[in-house]
PDB file of C-alpha atoms in Angstrom:
ATOM      1  CA  UNK A  65     151.176 -21.347  85.558  1.00  0.00           C
ATOM      2  CA  UNK A  66     147.792 -19.839  84.175  1.00  0.00           C
ATOM      3  CA  UNK A  67     147.352 -20.050  80.620  1.00  0.00           C
ATOM      4  CA  UNK A  68     146.450 -16.543  80.390  1.00  0.00           C
ATOM      5  CA  UNK A  69     147.390 -14.307  83.500  1.00  0.00           C
ATOM      6  CA  UNK A  70     146.853 -10.279  84.044  1.00  0.00           C
ATOM      7  CA  UNK A  71     148.074  -8.478  86.749  1.00  0.00           C
ATOM      8  CA  UNK A  72     144.702  -7.678  88.773  1.00  0.00           C
ATOM      9  CA  UNK A  73     145.680  -3.951  89.641  1.00  0.00           C
ATOM     10  CA  UNK A  74     144.119  -1.750  90.737  1.00  0.00           C
ATOM     11  CA  UNK A  75     145.829   0.849  88.275  1.00  0.00           C
ATOM     12  CA  UNK A  76     144.697   4.157  89.714  1.00  0.00           C
ATOM     13  CA  UNK A  77     145.192   6.794  86.972  1.00  0.00           C
ATOM     14  CA  UNK A  78     144.604  10.653  87.135  1.00  0.00           C
ATOM     15  CA  UNK A  79     141.934  11.932  84.565  1.00  0.00           C
ATOM     16  CA  UNK A  80     143.868  12.769  81.376  1.00  0.00           C
ATOM     17  CA  UNK A  81     146.912  10.399  81.948  1.00  0.00           C
ATOM     18  CA  UNK A  82     147.837   7.282  79.987  1.00  0.00           C
ATOM     19  CA  UNK A  83     147.847   3.885  81.507  1.00  0.00           C
ATOM     20  CA  UNK A  84     149.204   0.413  79.663  1.00  0.00           C
ATOM     21  CA  UNK A  85     148.764  -2.956  80.763  1.00  0.00           C
ATOM     22  CA  UNK A  86     149.544  -6.288  79.678  1.00  0.00           C
ATOM     23  CA  UNK A  87     148.391  -9.752  79.508  1.00  0.00           C
ATOM     24  CA  UNK A  88     150.826 -13.190  79.103  1.00  0.00           C
ATOM     25  CA  UNK A  89     149.507 -16.342  77.431  1.00  0.00           C
ATOM     26  CA  UNK A  90     151.202 -19.712  77.591  1.00  0.00           C
ATOM     27  CA  UNK A  91     149.808 -21.439  74.412  1.00  0.00           C
ATOM     28  CA  UNK A  92     151.941 -20.511  71.395  1.00  0.00           C
ATOM     29  CA  UNK A  93     149.328 -22.051  69.000  1.00  0.00           C
ATOM     30  CA  UNK A  94     146.689 -19.161  70.229  1.00  0.00           C
ATOM     31  CA  UNK A  95     145.236 -17.766  67.410  1.00  0.00           C
ATOM     32  CA  UNK A  96     142.767 -14.925  68.238  1.00  0.00           C
ATOM     33  CA  UNK A  97     142.923 -12.281  70.719  1.00  0.00           C
ATOM     34  CA  UNK A  98     140.916  -9.793  72.061  1.00  0.00           C
ATOM     35  CA  UNK A  99     140.003  -7.120  74.666  1.00  0.00           C
ATOM     36  CA  UNK A 100     136.811  -6.991  76.643  1.00  0.00           C
ATOM     37  CA  UNK A 101     135.711  -4.721  78.909  1.00  0.00           C
ATOM     38  CA  UNK A 102     133.567  -5.446  82.134  1.00  0.00           C
ATOM     39  CA  UNK A 103     131.660  -3.175  84.322  1.00  0.00           C
ATOM     40  CA  UNK A 104     130.982  -4.289  88.304  1.00  0.00           C
ATOM     41  CA  UNK A 105     130.334  -7.400  87.892  1.00  0.00           C
ATOM     42  CA  UNK A 106     127.856  -6.913  84.414  1.00  0.00           C
ATOM     43  CA  UNK A 107     128.332  -8.842  81.096  1.00  0.00           C
ATOM     44  CA  UNK A 108     131.678  -8.389  79.500  1.00  0.00           C
ATOM     45  CA  UNK A 109     131.437  -6.486  76.348  1.00  0.00           C
ATOM     46  CA  UNK A 110     134.206  -6.423  73.053  1.00  0.00           C
ATOM     47  CA  UNK A 111     136.147  -3.340  73.397  1.00  0.00           C
ATOM     48  CA  UNK A 112     138.701  -4.369  70.671  1.00  0.00           C
ATOM     49  CA  UNK A 113     140.081  -7.563  68.880  1.00  0.00           C
ATOM     50  CA  UNK A 114     143.958  -7.303  68.543  1.00  0.00           C
ATOM     51  CA  UNK A 115     145.956  -7.909  65.688  1.00  0.00           C
ATOM     52  CA  UNK A 116     149.255  -8.671  64.478  1.00  0.00           C
ATOM     53  CA  UNK A 117     150.426  -5.458  63.200  1.00  0.00           C
ATOM     54  CA  UNK A 118     148.473  -3.605  66.497  1.00  0.00           C
ATOM     55  CA  UNK A 119     145.401  -1.787  65.964  1.00  0.00           C
ATOM     56  CA  UNK A 120     144.057   1.606  67.631  1.00  0.00           C
ATOM     57  CA  UNK A 121     140.837   2.605  68.606  1.00  0.00           C
ATOM     58  CA  UNK A 122     140.415   5.911  69.415  1.00  0.00           C
ATOM     59  CA  UNK A 123     141.850   6.506  72.521  1.00  0.00           C
ATOM     60  CA  UNK A 124     142.601   2.716  72.511  1.00  0.00           C
ATOM     61  CA  UNK A 125     145.573   0.953  71.159  1.00  0.00           C
ATOM     62  CA  UNK A 126     146.318  -2.698  71.408  1.00  0.00           C
ATOM     63  CA  UNK A 127     149.493  -4.695  70.221  1.00  0.00           C
ATOM     64  CA  UNK A 128     150.438  -8.696  70.253  1.00  0.00           C
ATOM     65  CA  UNK A 129     154.026  -9.629  70.700  1.00  0.00           C
ATOM     66  CA  UNK A 130     153.761 -13.306  69.609  1.00  0.00           C
ATOM     67  CA  UNK A 131     157.741 -14.063  70.527  1.00  0.00           C
ATOM     68  CA  UNK A 132     157.005 -13.196  73.923  1.00  0.00           C
ATOM     69  CA  UNK A 133     153.317 -14.375  74.229  1.00  0.00           C
ATOM     70  CA  UNK A 134     151.430 -11.058  75.403  1.00  0.00           C
ATOM     71  CA  UNK A 135     149.185  -8.835  74.396  1.00  0.00           C
ATOM     72  CA  UNK A 136     149.020  -4.746  75.356  1.00  0.00           C
ATOM     73  CA  UNK A 137     146.574  -2.378  76.300  1.00  0.00           C
ATOM     74  CA  UNK A 138     146.968   1.291  76.018  1.00  0.00           C
ATOM     75  CA  UNK A 139     144.537   3.981  77.174  1.00  0.00           C
ATOM     76  CA  UNK A 140     145.530   7.485  76.215  1.00  0.00           C
ATOM     77  CA  UNK A 141     143.505  10.837  77.989  1.00  0.00           C
ATOM     78  CA  UNK A 142     141.870   8.516  80.277  1.00  0.00           C
ATOM     79  CA  UNK A 143     138.519   9.700  81.413  1.00  0.00           C
ATOM     80  CA  UNK A 144     136.444   8.962  84.449  1.00  0.00           C
ATOM     81  CA  UNK A 145     134.349   6.519  82.129  1.00  0.00           C
ATOM     82  CA  UNK A 146     137.196   4.373  81.600  1.00  0.00           C
ATOM     83  CA  UNK A 147     136.770   2.985  85.355  1.00  0.00           C
ATOM     84  CA  UNK A 148     136.591  -0.972  84.489  1.00  0.00           C
ATOM     85  CA  UNK A 149     138.038  -4.364  84.515  1.00  0.00           C
ATOM     86  CA  UNK A 150     139.542  -5.197  81.235  1.00  0.00           C
ATOM     87  CA  UNK A 151     139.544  -8.674  80.123  1.00  0.00           C
ATOM     88  CA  UNK A 152     141.955 -10.419  77.996  1.00  0.00           C
ATOM     89  CA  UNK A 153     140.625 -13.129  75.699  1.00  0.00           C
ATOM     90  CA  UNK A 154     142.962 -16.022  73.793  1.00  0.00           C
ATOM     91  CA  UNK A 155     141.371 -18.418  71.777  1.00  0.00           C
ATOM     92  CA  UNK A 156     142.710 -21.591  70.565  1.00  0.00           C
ATOM     93  CA  UNK A 157     141.679 -24.111  67.604  1.00  0.00           C
ATOM     94  CA  UNK A 158     139.887 -27.411  68.930  1.00  0.00           C
ATOM     95  CA  UNK A 159     138.046 -29.780  66.394  1.00  0.00           C
ATOM     96  CA  UNK A 160     134.891 -29.077  68.204  1.00  0.00           C
ATOM     97  CA  UNK A 161     135.235 -25.403  67.741  1.00  0.00           C
ATOM     98  CA  UNK A 162     137.849 -22.745  69.520  1.00  0.00           C
ATOM     99  CA  UNK A 163     138.559 -22.807  73.312  1.00  0.00           C
ATOM    100  CA  UNK A 164     138.257 -19.477  74.631  1.00  0.00           C
ATOM    101  CA  UNK A 165     140.391 -18.672  77.957  1.00  0.00           C
ATOM    102  CA  UNK A 166     139.855 -14.977  79.695  1.00  0.00           C
ATOM    103  CA  UNK A 167     142.338 -13.496  81.955  1.00  0.00           C
ATOM    104  CA  UNK A 168     141.667 -12.583  85.417  1.00  0.00           C
ATOM    105  CA  UNK A 169     140.928  -8.829  84.612  1.00  0.00           C
ATOM    106  CA  UNK A 170     143.220  -5.604  85.298  1.00  0.00           C
ATOM    107  CA  UNK A 171     140.901  -3.303  87.125  1.00  0.00           C
ATOM    108  CA  UNK A 172     141.666   0.450  86.085  1.00  0.00           C
ATOM    109  CA  UNK A 173     140.160   3.451  88.599  1.00  0.00           C
ATOM    110  CA  UNK A 174     140.580   6.623  86.964  1.00  0.00           C
ATOM    111  CA  UNK A 175     140.555   9.155  89.430  1.00  0.00           C
ATOM    112  CA  UNK A 176     139.808  13.160  88.929  1.00  0.00           C
TER     113      UNK A 176
ATOM    114  CA  UNK B1114     116.720  -6.328  69.577  1.00  0.00           C
ATOM    115  CA  UNK B1115     119.873  -8.028  68.874  1.00  0.00           C
ATOM    116  CA  UNK B1116     120.430 -10.284  72.475  1.00  0.00           C
ATOM    117  CA  UNK B1117     121.181 -12.816  74.538  1.00  0.00           C
ATOM    118  CA  UNK B1118     118.847 -13.321  77.073  1.00  0.00           C
ATOM    119  CA  UNK B1119     119.588 -15.698  80.234  1.00  0.00           C
ATOM    120  CA  UNK B1120     116.719 -16.978  83.059  1.00  0.00           C
ATOM    121  CA  UNK B1121     116.327 -16.797  85.756  1.00  0.00           C
ATOM    122  CA  UNK B1122     118.591 -13.718  86.772  1.00  0.00           C
ATOM    123  CA  UNK B1123     118.771 -14.368  90.437  1.00  0.00           C
ATOM    124  CA  UNK B1124     118.430 -18.225  92.113  1.00  0.00           C
ATOM    125  CA  UNK B1125     118.778 -19.242  95.193  1.00  0.00           C
ATOM    126  CA  UNK B1126     118.552 -22.896  96.110  1.00  0.00           C
ATOM    127  CA  UNK B1127     119.479 -25.698  98.216  1.00  0.00           C
ATOM    128  CA  UNK B1128     121.978 -28.710  97.550  1.00  0.00           C
ATOM    129  CA  UNK B1129     120.942 -31.543  95.408  1.00  0.00           C
ATOM    130  CA  UNK B1130     118.425 -29.739  94.131  1.00  0.00           C
ATOM    131  CA  UNK B1131     118.227 -29.989  89.948  1.00  0.00           C
ATOM    132  CA  UNK B1132     118.082 -26.652  88.065  1.00  0.00           C
ATOM    133  CA  UNK B1133     118.163 -25.419  84.489  1.00  0.00           C
ATOM    134  CA  UNK B1134     119.252 -21.975  83.298  1.00  0.00           C
ATOM    135  CA  UNK B1135     118.167 -21.065  80.375  1.00  0.00           C
ATOM    136  CA  UNK B1136     119.928 -19.161  77.432  1.00  0.00           C
ATOM    137  CA  UNK B1137     118.463 -18.105  74.285  1.00  0.00           C
ATOM    138  CA  UNK B1138     119.684 -15.622  71.603  1.00  0.00           C
ATOM    139  CA  UNK B1139     117.862 -13.964  68.577  1.00  0.00           C
ATOM    140  CA  UNK B1140     121.100 -13.477  66.541  1.00  0.00           C
ATOM    141  CA  UNK B1141     121.226 -17.154  64.797  1.00  0.00           C
ATOM    142  CA  UNK B1142     124.616 -17.773  66.033  1.00  0.00           C
ATOM    143  CA  UNK B1143     126.086 -20.860  65.542  1.00  0.00           C
ATOM    144  CA  UNK B1144     128.538 -20.681  68.508  1.00  0.00           C
ATOM    145  CA  UNK B1145     127.217 -20.717  72.081  1.00  0.00           C
ATOM    146  CA  UNK B1146     129.215 -20.963  75.349  1.00  0.00           C
ATOM    147  CA  UNK B1147     128.720 -20.894  79.141  1.00  0.00           C
ATOM    148  CA  UNK B1148     131.188 -19.184  81.759  1.00  0.00           C
ATOM    149  CA  UNK B1149     131.212 -18.852  85.284  1.00  0.00           C
ATOM    150  CA  UNK B1150     133.007 -16.046  87.080  1.00  0.00           C
ATOM    151  CA  UNK B1151     134.613 -16.281  90.524  1.00  0.00           C
ATOM    152  CA  UNK B1152     136.443 -13.455  92.607  1.00  0.00           C
ATOM    153  CA  UNK B1153     140.152 -14.411  92.183  1.00  0.00           C
ATOM    154  CA  UNK B1154     139.534 -16.831  89.107  1.00  0.00           C
ATOM    155  CA  UNK B1155     138.057 -14.850  86.046  1.00  0.00           C
ATOM    156  CA  UNK B1156     135.384 -15.982  84.017  1.00  0.00           C
ATOM    157  CA  UNK B1157     136.622 -19.661  83.129  1.00  0.00           C
ATOM    158  CA  UNK B1158     134.497 -21.646  80.301  1.00  0.00           C
ATOM    159  CA  UNK B1159     132.353 -24.635  81.181  1.00  0.00           C
ATOM    160  CA  UNK B1160     130.924 -26.029  77.885  1.00  0.00           C
ATOM    161  CA  UNK B1161     130.434 -24.306  74.179  1.00  0.00           C
ATOM    162  CA  UNK B1162     129.118 -25.557  71.144  1.00  0.00           C
ATOM    163  CA  UNK B1163     129.793 -24.602  67.858  1.00  0.00           C
ATOM    164  CA  UNK B1164     126.469 -26.199  66.377  1.00  0.00           C
ATOM    165  CA  UNK B1165     123.429 -27.749  66.916  1.00  0.00           C
ATOM    166  CA  UNK B1166     124.059 -30.981  68.483  1.00  0.00           C
ATOM    167  CA  UNK B1167     127.849 -30.244  68.869  1.00  0.00           C
ATOM    168  CA  UNK B1168     128.977 -29.369  72.320  1.00  0.00           C
ATOM    169  CA  UNK B1169     132.419 -29.938  74.081  1.00  0.00           C
ATOM    170  CA  UNK B1170     133.799 -29.278  77.699  1.00  0.00           C
ATOM    171  CA  UNK B1171     135.685 -26.342  78.765  1.00  0.00           C
ATOM    172  CA  UNK B1172     137.876 -25.944  81.731  1.00  0.00           C
ATOM    173  CA  UNK B1173     135.653 -26.615  84.375  1.00  0.00           C
ATOM    174  CA  UNK B1174     132.815 -28.810  83.166  1.00  0.00           C
ATOM    175  CA  UNK B1175     132.345 -30.971  86.370  1.00  0.00           C
ATOM    176  CA  UNK B1176     128.806 -30.588  88.012  1.00  0.00           C
ATOM    177  CA  UNK B1177     127.432 -29.172  84.776  1.00  0.00           C
ATOM    178  CA  UNK B1178     125.662 -30.326  81.645  1.00  0.00           C
ATOM    179  CA  UNK B1179     124.348 -28.903  78.461  1.00  0.00           C
ATOM    180  CA  UNK B1180     122.338 -29.653  75.514  1.00  0.00           C
ATOM    181  CA  UNK B1181     121.887 -28.238  71.884  1.00  0.00           C
ATOM    182  CA  UNK B1182     118.941 -29.204  70.465  1.00  0.00           C
ATOM    183  CA  UNK B1183     118.063 -25.702  68.285  1.00  0.00           C
ATOM    184  CA  UNK B1184     120.407 -23.156  67.711  1.00  0.00           C
ATOM    185  CA  UNK B1185     118.937 -20.397  69.870  1.00  0.00           C
ATOM    186  CA  UNK B1186     119.000 -22.077  73.041  1.00  0.00           C
ATOM    187  CA  UNK B1187     121.500 -23.907  75.191  1.00  0.00           C
ATOM    188  CA  UNK B1188     120.405 -24.424  78.549  1.00  0.00           C
ATOM    189  CA  UNK B1189     122.696 -25.434  81.422  1.00  0.00           C
ATOM    190  CA  UNK B1190     121.893 -28.226  83.492  1.00  0.00           C
ATOM    191  CA  UNK B1191     123.034 -28.811  87.131  1.00  0.00           C
ATOM    192  CA  UNK B1192     121.983 -31.808  88.135  1.00  0.00           C
ATOM    193  CA  UNK B1193     122.774 -32.136  91.666  1.00  0.00           C
ATOM    194  CA  UNK B1194     123.877 -28.513  92.654  1.00  0.00           C
ATOM    195  CA  UNK B1195     126.703 -27.962  95.238  1.00  0.00           C
ATOM    196  CA  UNK B1196     127.669 -24.878  97.410  1.00  0.00           C
ATOM    197  CA  UNK B1197     130.875 -24.859  95.232  1.00  0.00           C
ATOM    198  CA  UNK B1198     128.735 -24.050  92.065  1.00  0.00           C
ATOM    199  CA  UNK B1199     127.816 -20.550  94.100  1.00  0.00           C
ATOM    200  CA  UNK B1200     128.544 -18.001  91.091  1.00  0.00           C
ATOM    201  CA  UNK B1201     127.750 -15.777  88.384  1.00  0.00           C
ATOM    202  CA  UNK B1202     127.092 -17.328  85.086  1.00  0.00           C
ATOM    203  CA  UNK B1203     127.284 -15.730  81.829  1.00  0.00           C
ATOM    204  CA  UNK B1204     126.071 -17.086  78.405  1.00  0.00           C
ATOM    205  CA  UNK B1205     127.410 -16.257  74.929  1.00  0.00           C
ATOM    206  CA  UNK B1206     127.173 -16.533  71.775  1.00  0.00           C
ATOM    207  CA  UNK B1207     129.308 -15.776  68.605  1.00  0.00           C
ATOM    208  CA  UNK B1208     127.840 -15.672  64.721  1.00  0.00           C
ATOM    209  CA  UNK B1209     130.268 -18.471  63.109  1.00  0.00           C
ATOM    210  CA  UNK B1210     130.709 -22.085  64.462  1.00  0.00           C
ATOM    211  CA  UNK B1211     134.379 -21.405  65.464  1.00  0.00           C
ATOM    212  CA  UNK B1212     133.911 -19.025  68.313  1.00  0.00           C
ATOM    213  CA  UNK B1213     137.129 -16.964  67.321  1.00  0.00           C
ATOM    214  CA  UNK B1214     135.345 -13.884  67.020  1.00  0.00           C
ATOM    215  CA  UNK B1215     133.334 -11.569  69.184  1.00  0.00           C
ATOM    216  CA  UNK B1216     131.215 -12.733  71.954  1.00  0.00           C
ATOM    217  CA  UNK B1217     127.890 -11.751  72.988  1.00  0.00           C
ATOM    218  CA  UNK B1218     127.139 -11.854  76.321  1.00  0.00           C
ATOM    219  CA  UNK B1219     123.909 -12.436  78.404  1.00  0.00           C
ATOM    220  CA  UNK B1220     123.460 -10.476  81.437  1.00  0.00           C
ATOM    221  CA  UNK B1221     123.922 -13.112  83.791  1.00  0.00           C
ATOM    222  CA  UNK B1222     122.661 -15.427  86.401  1.00  0.00           C
ATOM    223  CA  UNK B1223     123.571 -15.132  89.770  1.00  0.00           C
ATOM    224  CA  UNK B1224     123.329 -18.338  91.379  1.00  0.00           C
ATOM    225  CA  UNK B1225     123.359 -19.290  95.113  1.00  0.00           C
ATOM    226  CA  UNK B1226     123.390 -22.609  96.497  1.00  0.00           C
ATOM    227  CA  UNK B1227     122.808 -23.121 100.390  1.00  0.00           C
TER     228      UNK B1227
END
């Protein structure tokens, strides 16, 4: 089993609709969680951190469920520009610095 | 402009010919790391460094070397490249030594090993 798993998609989403997807992780000692966005094999860019209480940034909402070991991302009122691959990142502490593990990414295609 | 730079951006080489991919950041970040991205496998961490002279292996360190002699630079060395190292490589940095915060990525280096 992979340490961090995502549904690769693609999720085909009509413009204006809501889409949500999860990321599961296997290491219960994981400490920090993030969602990154990657466009067409360009460099990933931070979308948002994921906090225990859940957090929202505009149309984007992230949730963390430690008991079931997954994080989620919800996108409301999808825009064409939201088409991208969304990567979840999980970090775990090591003496030499945190080890980051990326999920394989979930591809989202927003269509008119 | 705050950024992470990588060179070269594109490289075609042959098996066994040593190469170095440079990575430099101008944000005075302590944590730097290297990743490779392959279809179906996602981004995998190769090596990381929480500060000068402190490095550790990530998930896929075999066939790679790194050094961190200066805070701003973190070169990736392939002593004897092989075709299975054909990949898209990203360097990244983050402000603190733990690496548990935002990662700033370079633009990527596309490597083809024949």
